[in-house]
Amino acid sequence: MRDRPAVQQRRRAREFEAYVAGAAGRLLHAATLLTGEAPERNDRARRLLTAALSRTYVEWERLRGEDPYDHTRQELAARFARGAWRHHHWGVVRGRALPWAAPQRPVRGGVLERLTPRERLVLVLRLYEGVAEEQTAAQLGLPVERVRVICSRAVATMRSEPPEPAAPHARVATP
């Protein structure tokens, strides 16, 4: 009788490992798109995914009958939304340096780096993950019309020409 919890714990660990083996690649790609990082340098996306998977593991037993992928995706999106404001590049908007901002070294990001965090979140959920507008709106606490507008704007931005890289600031020596 004492071995029963240990057997259940091993079974739970095997089930979760099998789930992660099948879903981690796609979830990591979604996290990388969300963070706007380049796929070869996606440390923030990896941390985000690790935290979301940790939460899914904690709630694994309560997920019976539910889709664990959907749960992890929701957790990933919620964690990204809560932390996005801290990681937004101040002084850079849509890939262009603001005139009053201090010069920054160019950062090569991912394919969605030109979008704001909210636009990336909506675009990834709607187009990459295929989440319905209503579900996306409910998850983000936005009206459906707002989700539609954000998604349309993000698609238009991605279809437009990327902005020219900002010219380096010339420093003039003053006597």
mmCIF file with all atom_site columns, N, CA and C in Angstrom, residues 98-152:
data_model
loop_
_atom_site.group_PDB
_atom_site.id
_atom_site.type_symbol
_atom_site.label_atom_id
_atom_site.label_alt_id
_atom_site.label_comp_id
_atom_site.label_asym_id
_atom_site.label_entity_id
_atom_site.label_seq_id
_atom_site.pdbx_PDB_ins_code
_atom_site.Cartn_x
_atom_site.Cartn_y
_atom_site.Cartn_z
_atom_site.occupancy
_atom_site.B_iso_or_equiv
_atom_site.pdbx_formal_charge
_atom_site.auth_seq_id
_atom_site.auth_comp_id
_atom_site.auth_asym_id
_atom_site.auth_atom_id
_atom_site.pdbx_PDB_model_num
ATOM 1   N N  . LEU A 1 98  ? 13.502  56.088 -31.497 1.00 0.00 ? 98  LEU A N  1
ATOM 2   C CA . LEU A 1 98  ? 12.834  57.366 -31.302 1.00 0.00 ? 98  LEU A CA 1
ATOM 3   C C  . LEU A 1 98  ? 13.893  58.467 -31.254 1.00 0.00 ? 98  LEU A C  1
ATOM 4   N N  . PRO A 1 99  ? 13.581  59.654 -31.767 1.00 0.00 ? 99  PRO A N  1
ATOM 5   C CA . PRO A 1 99  ? 14.600  60.700 -31.868 1.00 0.00 ? 99  PRO A CA 1
ATOM 6   C C  . PRO A 1 99  ? 15.189  61.117 -30.531 1.00 0.00 ? 99  PRO A C  1
ATOM 7   N N  . TRP A 1 100 ? 14.429  61.065 -29.449 1.00 0.00 ? 100 TRP A N  1
ATOM 8   C CA . TRP A 1 100 ? 14.926  61.497 -28.153 1.00 0.00 ? 100 TRP A CA 1
ATOM 9   C C  . TRP A 1 100 ? 15.598  60.375 -27.372 1.00 0.00 ? 100 TRP A C  1
ATOM 10  N N  . ALA A 1 101 ? 15.559  59.183 -27.919 1.00 0.00 ? 101 ALA A N  1
ATOM 11  C CA . ALA A 1 101 ? 16.133  58.045 -27.204 1.00 0.00 ? 101 ALA A CA 1
ATOM 12  C C  . ALA A 1 101 ? 17.638  57.988 -27.419 1.00 0.00 ? 101 ALA A C  1
ATOM 13  N N  . ALA A 1 102 ? 18.328  57.502 -26.419 1.00 0.00 ? 102 ALA A N  1
ATOM 14  C CA . ALA A 1 102 ? 19.773  57.313 -26.546 1.00 0.00 ? 102 ALA A CA 1
ATOM 15  C C  . ALA A 1 102 ? 20.037  56.258 -27.605 1.00 0.00 ? 102 ALA A C  1
ATOM 16  N N  . PRO A 1 103 ? 21.115  56.409 -28.366 1.00 0.00 ? 103 PRO A N  1
ATOM 17  C CA . PRO A 1 103 ? 21.412  55.403 -29.393 1.00 0.00 ? 103 PRO A CA 1
ATOM 18  C C  . PRO A 1 103 ? 21.598  54.032 -28.758 1.00 0.00 ? 103 PRO A C  1
ATOM 19  N N  . GLN A 1 104 ? 21.052  53.023 -29.411 1.00 0.00 ? 104 GLN A N  1
ATOM 20  C CA . GLN A 1 104 ? 21.173  51.662 -28.907 1.00 0.00 ? 104 GLN A CA 1
ATOM 21  C C  . GLN A 1 104 ? 21.868  50.828 -29.967 1.00 0.00 ? 104 GLN A C  1
ATOM 22  N N  . ARG A 1 105 ? 22.537  49.803 -29.506 1.00 0.00 ? 105 ARG A N  1
ATOM 23  C CA . ARG A 1 105 ? 23.136  48.900 -30.484 1.00 0.00 ? 105 ARG A CA 1
ATOM 24  C C  . ARG A 1 105 ? 22.018  48.127 -31.156 1.00 0.00 ? 105 ARG A C  1
ATOM 25  N N  . PRO A 1 106 ? 22.164  47.827 -32.432 1.00 0.00 ? 106 PRO A N  1
ATOM 26  C CA . PRO A 1 106 ? 21.094  47.112 -33.126 1.00 0.00 ? 106 PRO A CA 1
ATOM 27  C C  . PRO A 1 106 ? 20.923  45.706 -32.554 1.00 0.00 ? 106 PRO A C  1
ATOM 28  N N  . VAL A 1 107 ? 19.700  45.331 -32.359 1.00 0.00 ? 107 VAL A N  1
ATOM 29  C CA . VAL A 1 107 ? 19.377  44.008 -31.836 1.00 0.00 ? 107 VAL A CA 1
ATOM 30  C C  . VAL A 1 107 ? 18.656  43.255 -32.936 1.00 0.00 ? 107 VAL A C  1
ATOM 31  N N  . ARG A 1 108 ? 19.237  42.163 -33.368 1.00 0.00 ? 108 ARG A N  1
ATOM 32  C CA . ARG A 1 108 ? 18.588  41.333 -34.377 1.00 0.00 ? 108 ARG A CA 1
ATOM 33  C C  . ARG A 1 108 ? 17.600  40.443 -33.667 1.00 0.00 ? 108 ARG A C  1
ATOM 34  N N  . GLY A 1 109 ? 16.349  40.670 -33.935 1.00 0.00 ? 109 GLY A N  1
ATOM 35  C CA . GLY A 1 109 ? 15.314  39.899 -33.279 1.00 0.00 ? 109 GLY A CA 1
ATOM 36  C C  . GLY A 1 109 ? 14.688  38.903 -34.226 1.00 0.00 ? 109 GLY A C  1
ATOM 37  N N  . GLY A 1 110 ? 13.561  38.397 -33.803 1.00 0.00 ? 110 GLY A N  1
ATOM 38  C CA . GLY A 1 110 ? 12.846  37.416 -34.577 1.00 0.00 ? 110 GLY A CA 1
ATOM 39  C C  . GLY A 1 110 ? 11.962  38.048 -35.630 1.00 0.00 ? 110 GLY A C  1
ATOM 40  N N  . VAL A 1 111 ? 11.194  37.213 -36.256 1.00 0.00 ? 111 VAL A N  1
ATOM 41  C CA . VAL A 1 111 ? 10.377  37.635 -37.381 1.00 0.00 ? 111 VAL A CA 1
ATOM 42  C C  . VAL A 1 111 ? 9.291   38.635 -36.976 1.00 0.00 ? 111 VAL A C  1
ATOM 43  N N  . LEU A 1 112 ? 8.835   38.596 -35.755 1.00 0.00 ? 112 LEU A N  1
ATOM 44  C CA . LEU A 1 112 ? 7.767   39.486 -35.310 1.00 0.00 ? 112 LEU A CA 1
ATOM 45  C C  . LEU A 1 112 ? 8.274   40.648 -34.460 1.00 0.00 ? 112 LEU A C  1
ATOM 46  N N  . GLU A 1 113 ? 9.552   40.944 -34.505 1.00 0.00 ? 113 GLU A N  1
ATOM 47  C CA . GLU A 1 113 ? 10.115  41.984 -33.644 1.00 0.00 ? 113 GLU A CA 1
ATOM 48  C C  . GLU A 1 113 ? 9.547   43.371 -33.922 1.00 0.00 ? 113 GLU A C  1
ATOM 49  N N  . ARG A 1 114 ? 9.023   43.604 -35.121 1.00 0.00 ? 114 ARG A N  1
ATOM 50  C CA . ARG A 1 114 ? 8.476   44.924 -35.467 1.00 0.00 ? 114 ARG A CA 1
ATOM 51  C C  . ARG A 1 114 ? 7.142   45.195 -34.782 1.00 0.00 ? 114 ARG A C  1
ATOM 52  N N  . LEU A 1 115 ? 6.518   44.183 -34.233 1.00 0.00 ? 115 LEU A N  1
ATOM 53  C CA . LEU A 1 115 ? 5.197   44.347 -33.617 1.00 0.00 ? 115 LEU A CA 1
ATOM 54  C C  . LEU A 1 115 ? 5.322   44.688 -32.140 1.00 0.00 ? 115 LEU A C  1
ATOM 55  N N  . THR A 1 116 ? 4.290   45.328 -31.631 1.00 0.00 ? 116 THR A N  1
ATOM 56  C CA . THR A 1 116 ? 4.237   45.574 -30.191 1.00 0.00 ? 116 THR A CA 1
ATOM 57  C C  . THR A 1 116 ? 3.931   44.239 -29.501 1.00 0.00 ? 116 THR A C  1
ATOM 58  N N  . PRO A 1 117 ? 4.195   44.150 -28.200 1.00 0.00 ? 117 PRO A N  1
ATOM 59  C CA . PRO A 1 117 ? 3.905   42.890 -27.501 1.00 0.00 ? 117 PRO A CA 1
ATOM 60  C C  . PRO A 1 117 ? 2.442   42.451 -27.648 1.00 0.00 ? 117 PRO A C  1
ATOM 61  N N  . ARG A 1 118 ? 1.503   43.381 -27.559 1.00 0.00 ? 118 ARG A N  1
ATOM 62  C CA . ARG A 1 118 ? 0.086   43.013 -27.685 1.00 0.00 ? 118 ARG A CA 1
ATOM 63  C C  . ARG A 1 118 ? -0.218  42.500 -29.092 1.00 0.00 ? 118 ARG A C  1
ATOM 64  N N  . GLU A 1 119 ? 0.337   43.149 -30.104 1.00 0.00 ? 119 GLU A N  1
ATOM 65  C CA . GLU A 1 119 ? 0.123   42.690 -31.481 1.00 0.00 ? 119 GLU A CA 1
ATOM 66  C C  . GLU A 1 119 ? 0.708   41.300 -31.685 1.00 0.00 ? 119 GLU A C  1
ATOM 67  N N  . ARG A 1 120 ? 1.908   41.061 -31.131 1.00 0.00 ? 120 ARG A N  1
ATOM 68  C CA . ARG A 1 120 ? 2.505   39.723 -31.246 1.00 0.00 ? 120 ARG A CA 1
ATOM 69  C C  . ARG A 1 120 ? 1.628   38.681 -30.577 1.00 0.00 ? 120 ARG A C  1
ATOM 70  N N  . LEU A 1 121 ? 1.121   39.001 -29.395 1.00 0.00 ? 121 LEU A N  1
ATOM 71  C CA . LEU A 1 121 ? 0.287   38.062 -28.656 1.00 0.00 ? 121 LEU A CA 1
ATOM 72  C C  . LEU A 1 121 ? -0.965  37.703 -29.448 1.00 0.00 ? 121 LEU A C  1
ATOM 73  N N  . VAL A 1 122 ? -1.655  38.705 -29.960 1.00 0.00 ? 122 VAL A N  1
ATOM 74  C CA . VAL A 1 122 ? -2.878  38.458 -30.726 1.00 0.00 ? 122 VAL A CA 1
ATOM 75  C C  . VAL A 1 122 ? -2.559  37.703 -32.012 1.00 0.00 ? 122 VAL A C  1
ATOM 76  N N  . LEU A 1 123 ? -1.503  38.110 -32.715 1.00 0.00 ? 123 LEU A N  1
ATOM 77  C CA . LEU A 1 123 ? -1.159  37.462 -33.978 1.00 0.00 ? 123 LEU A CA 1
ATOM 78  C C  . LEU A 1 123 ? -0.780  35.997 -33.779 1.00 0.00 ? 123 LEU A C  1
ATOM 79  N N  . VAL A 1 124 ? 0.003   35.720 -32.751 1.00 0.00 ? 124 VAL A N  1
ATOM 80  C CA . VAL A 1 124 ? 0.415   34.332 -32.487 1.00 0.00 ? 124 VAL A CA 1
ATOM 81  C C  . VAL A 1 124 ? -0.787  33.478 -32.108 1.00 0.00 ? 124 VAL A C  1
ATOM 82  N N  . LEU A 1 125 ? -1.632  33.992 -31.219 1.00 0.00 ? 125 LEU A N  1
ATOM 83  C CA . LEU A 1 125 ? -2.802  33.206 -30.819 1.00 0.00 ? 125 LEU A CA 1
ATOM 84  C C  . LEU A 1 125 ? -3.751  32.974 -31.993 1.00 0.00 ? 125 LEU A C  1
ATOM 85  N N  . ARG A 1 126 ? -4.007  34.016 -32.759 1.00 0.00 ? 126 ARG A N  1
ATOM 86  C CA . ARG A 1 126 ? -4.992  33.908 -33.839 1.00 0.00 ? 126 ARG A CA 1
ATOM 87  C C  . ARG A 1 126 ? -4.455  33.122 -35.042 1.00 0.00 ? 126 ARG A C  1
ATOM 88  N N  . LEU A 1 127 ? -3.268  33.478 -35.531 1.00 0.00 ? 127 LEU A N  1
ATOM 89  C CA . LEU A 1 127 ? -2.799  32.896 -36.787 1.00 0.00 ? 127 LEU A CA 1
ATOM 90  C C  . LEU A 1 127 ? -1.911  31.672 -36.605 1.00 0.00 ? 127 LEU A C  1
ATOM 91  N N  . TYR A 1 128 ? -0.994  31.708 -35.659 1.00 0.00 ? 128 TYR A N  1
ATOM 92  C CA . TYR A 1 128 ? -0.105  30.559 -35.483 1.00 0.00 ? 128 TYR A CA 1
ATOM 93  C C  . TYR A 1 128 ? -0.796  29.432 -34.726 1.00 0.00 ? 128 TYR A C  1
ATOM 94  N N  . GLU A 1 129 ? -1.501  29.781 -33.668 1.00 0.00 ? 129 GLU A N  1
ATOM 95  C CA . GLU A 1 129 ? -2.156  28.764 -32.851 1.00 0.00 ? 129 GLU A CA 1
ATOM 96  C C  . GLU A 1 129 ? -3.586  28.471 -33.287 1.00 0.00 ? 129 GLU A C  1
ATOM 97  N N  . GLY A 1 130 ? -4.192  29.334 -34.083 1.00 0.00 ? 130 GLY A N  1
ATOM 98  C CA . GLY A 1 130 ? -5.542  29.085 -34.585 1.00 0.00 ? 130 GLY A CA 1
ATOM 99  C C  . GLY A 1 130 ? -6.633  29.233 -33.550 1.00 0.00 ? 130 GLY A C  1
ATOM 100 N N  . VAL A 1 131 ? -6.418  30.075 -32.548 1.00 0.00 ? 131 VAL A N  1
ATOM 101 C CA . VAL A 1 131 ? -7.416  30.302 -31.507 1.00 0.00 ? 131 VAL A CA 1
ATOM 102 C C  . VAL A 1 131 ? -8.469  31.263 -32.070 1.00 0.00 ? 131 VAL A C  1
ATOM 103 N N  . ALA A 1 132 ? -9.728  30.969 -31.844 1.00 0.00 ? 132 ALA A N  1
ATOM 104 C CA . ALA A 1 132 ? -10.819 31.799 -32.358 1.00 0.00 ? 132 ALA A CA 1
ATOM 105 C C  . ALA A 1 132 ? -10.772 33.197 -31.735 1.00 0.00 ? 132 ALA A C  1
ATOM 106 N N  . GLU A 1 133 ? -11.318 34.162 -32.468 1.00 0.00 ? 133 GLU A N  1
ATOM 107 C CA . GLU A 1 133 ? -11.350 35.549 -31.984 1.00 0.00 ? 133 GLU A CA 1
ATOM 108 C C  . GLU A 1 133 ? -12.012 35.657 -30.621 1.00 0.00 ? 133 GLU A C  1
ATOM 109 N N  . GLU A 1 134 ? -13.118 34.942 -30.447 1.00 0.00 ? 134 GLU A N  1
ATOM 110 C CA . GLU A 1 134 ? -13.855 35.010 -29.190 1.00 0.00 ? 134 GLU A CA 1
ATOM 111 C C  . GLU A 1 134 ? -13.020 34.489 -28.026 1.00 0.00 ? 134 GLU A C  1
ATOM 112 N N  . GLN A 1 135 ? -12.317 33.378 -28.254 1.00 0.00 ? 135 GLN A N  1
ATOM 113 C CA . GLN A 1 135 ? -11.477 32.810 -27.200 1.00 0.00 ? 135 GLN A CA 1
ATOM 114 C C  . GLN A 1 135 ? -10.296 33.722 -26.895 1.00 0.00 ? 135 GLN A C  1
ATOM 115 N N  . THR A 1 136 ? -9.694  34.280 -27.938 1.00 0.00 ? 136 THR A N  1
ATOM 116 C CA . THR A 1 136 ? -8.577  35.205 -27.747 1.00 0.00 ? 136 THR A CA 1
ATOM 117 C C  . THR A 1 136 ? -9.034  36.414 -26.951 1.00 0.00 ? 136 THR A C  1
ATOM 118 N N  . ALA A 1 137 ? -10.181 36.969 -27.326 1.00 0.00 ? 137 ALA A N  1
ATOM 119 C CA . ALA A 1 137 ? -10.718 38.135 -26.628 1.00 0.00 ? 137 ALA A CA 1
ATOM 120 C C  . ALA A 1 137 ? -10.996 37.809 -25.161 1.00 0.00 ? 137 ALA A C  1
ATOM 121 N N  . ALA A 1 138 ? -11.589 36.663 -24.904 1.00 0.00 ? 138 ALA A N  1
ATOM 122 C CA . ALA A 1 138 ? -11.894 36.274 -23.526 1.00 0.00 ? 138 ALA A CA 1
ATOM 123 C C  . ALA A 1 138 ? -10.617 36.086 -22.716 1.00 0.00 ? 138 ALA A C  1
ATOM 124 N N  . GLN A 1 139 ? -9.622  35.458 -23.305 1.00 0.00 ? 139 GLN A N  1
ATOM 125 C CA . GLN A 1 139 ? -8.374  35.218 -22.595 1.00 0.00 ? 139 GLN A CA 1
ATOM 126 C C  . GLN A 1 139 ? -7.642  36.517 -22.278 1.00 0.00 ? 139 GLN A C  1
ATOM 127 N N  . LEU A 1 140 ? -7.705  37.491 -23.189 1.00 0.00 ? 140 LEU A N  1
ATOM 128 C CA . LEU A 1 140 ? -6.995  38.750 -22.993 1.00 0.00 ? 140 LEU A CA 1
ATOM 129 C C  . LEU A 1 140 ? -7.837  39.814 -22.315 1.00 0.00 ? 140 LEU A C  1
ATOM 130 N N  . GLY A 1 141 ? -9.126  39.545 -22.137 1.00 0.00 ? 141 GLY A N  1
ATOM 131 C CA . GLY A 1 141 ? -10.005 40.518 -21.509 1.00 0.00 ? 141 GLY A CA 1
ATOM 132 C C  . GLY A 1 141 ? -10.280 41.721 -22.397 1.00 0.00 ? 141 GLY A C  1
ATOM 133 N N  . LEU A 1 142 ? -10.367 41.473 -23.697 1.00 0.00 ? 142 LEU A N  1
ATOM 134 C CA . LEU A 1 142 ? -10.618 42.537 -24.678 1.00 0.00 ? 142 LEU A CA 1
ATOM 135 C C  . LEU A 1 142 ? -11.905 42.251 -25.427 1.00 0.00 ? 142 LEU A C  1
ATOM 136 N N  . PRO A 1 143 ? -12.540 43.280 -25.983 1.00 0.00 ? 143 PRO A N  1
ATOM 137 C CA . PRO A 1 143 ? -13.689 43.033 -26.857 1.00 0.00 ? 143 PRO A CA 1
ATOM 138 C C  . PRO A 1 143 ? -13.234 42.333 -28.144 1.00 0.00 ? 143 PRO A C  1
ATOM 139 N N  . VAL A 1 144 ? -14.121 41.561 -28.729 1.00 0.00 ? 144 VAL A N  1
ATOM 140 C CA . VAL A 1 144 ? -13.807 40.829 -29.962 1.00 0.00 ? 144 VAL A CA 1
ATOM 141 C C  . VAL A 1 144 ? -13.390 41.790 -31.066 1.00 0.00 ? 144 VAL A C  1
ATOM 142 N N  . GLU A 1 145 ? -14.060 42.934 -31.160 1.00 0.00 ? 145 GLU A N  1
ATOM 143 C CA . GLU A 1 145 ? -13.737 43.903 -32.202 1.00 0.00 ? 145 GLU A CA 1
ATOM 144 C C  . GLU A 1 145 ? -12.309 44.415 -32.043 1.00 0.00 ? 145 GLU A C  1
ATOM 145 N N  . ARG A 1 146 ? -11.886 44.609 -30.798 1.00 0.00 ? 146 ARG A N  1
ATOM 146 C CA . ARG A 1 146 ? -10.515 45.094 -30.544 1.00 0.00 ? 146 ARG A CA 1
ATOM 147 C C  . ARG A 1 146 ? -9.495  44.048 -30.975 1.00 0.00 ? 146 ARG A C  1
ATOM 148 N N  . VAL A 1 147 ? -9.759  42.785 -30.694 1.00 0.00 ? 147 VAL A N  1
ATOM 149 C CA . VAL A 1 147 ? -8.871  41.712 -31.123 1.00 0.00 ? 147 VAL A CA 1
ATOM 150 C C  . VAL A 1 147 ? -8.778  41.698 -32.650 1.00 0.00 ? 147 VAL A C  1
ATOM 151 N N  . ARG A 1 148 ? -9.901  41.881 -33.309 1.00 0.00 ? 148 ARG A N  1
ATOM 152 C CA . ARG A 1 148 ? -9.936  41.908 -34.770 1.00 0.00 ? 148 ARG A CA 1
ATOM 153 C C  . ARG A 1 148 ? -9.073  43.056 -35.315 1.00 0.00 ? 148 ARG A C  1
ATOM 154 N N  . VAL A 1 149 ? -9.191  44.231 -34.715 1.00 0.00 ? 149 VAL A N  1
ATOM 155 C CA . VAL A 1 149 ? -8.425  45.399 -35.154 1.00 0.00 ? 149 VAL A CA 1
ATOM 156 C C  . VAL A 1 149 ? -6.934  45.189 -34.912 1.00 0.00 ? 149 VAL A C  1
ATOM 157 N N  . ILE A 1 150 ? -6.581  44.691 -33.744 1.00 0.00 ? 150 ILE A N  1
ATOM 158 C CA . ILE A 1 150 ? -5.169  44.455 -33.427 1.00 0.00 ? 150 ILE A CA 1
ATOM 159 C C  . ILE A 1 150 ? -4.574  43.448 -34.394 1.00 0.00 ? 150 ILE A C  1
ATOM 160 N N  . CYS A 1 151 ? -5.296  42.390 -34.675 1.00 0.00 ? 151 CYS A N  1
ATOM 161 C CA . CYS A 1 151 ? -4.811  41.358 -35.598 1.00 0.00 ? 151 CYS A CA 1
ATOM 162 C C  . CYS A 1 151 ? -4.642  41.933 -37.006 1.00 0.00 ? 151 CYS A C  1
ATOM 163 N N  . SER A 1 152 ? -5.608  42.703 -37.466 1.00 0.00 ? 152 SER A N  1
ATOM 164 C CA . SER A 1 152 ? -5.521  43.313 -38.799 1.00 0.00 ? 152 SER A CA 1
ATOM 165 C C  . SER A 1 152 ? -4.340  44.262 -38.896 1.00 0.00 ? 152 SER A C  1
#
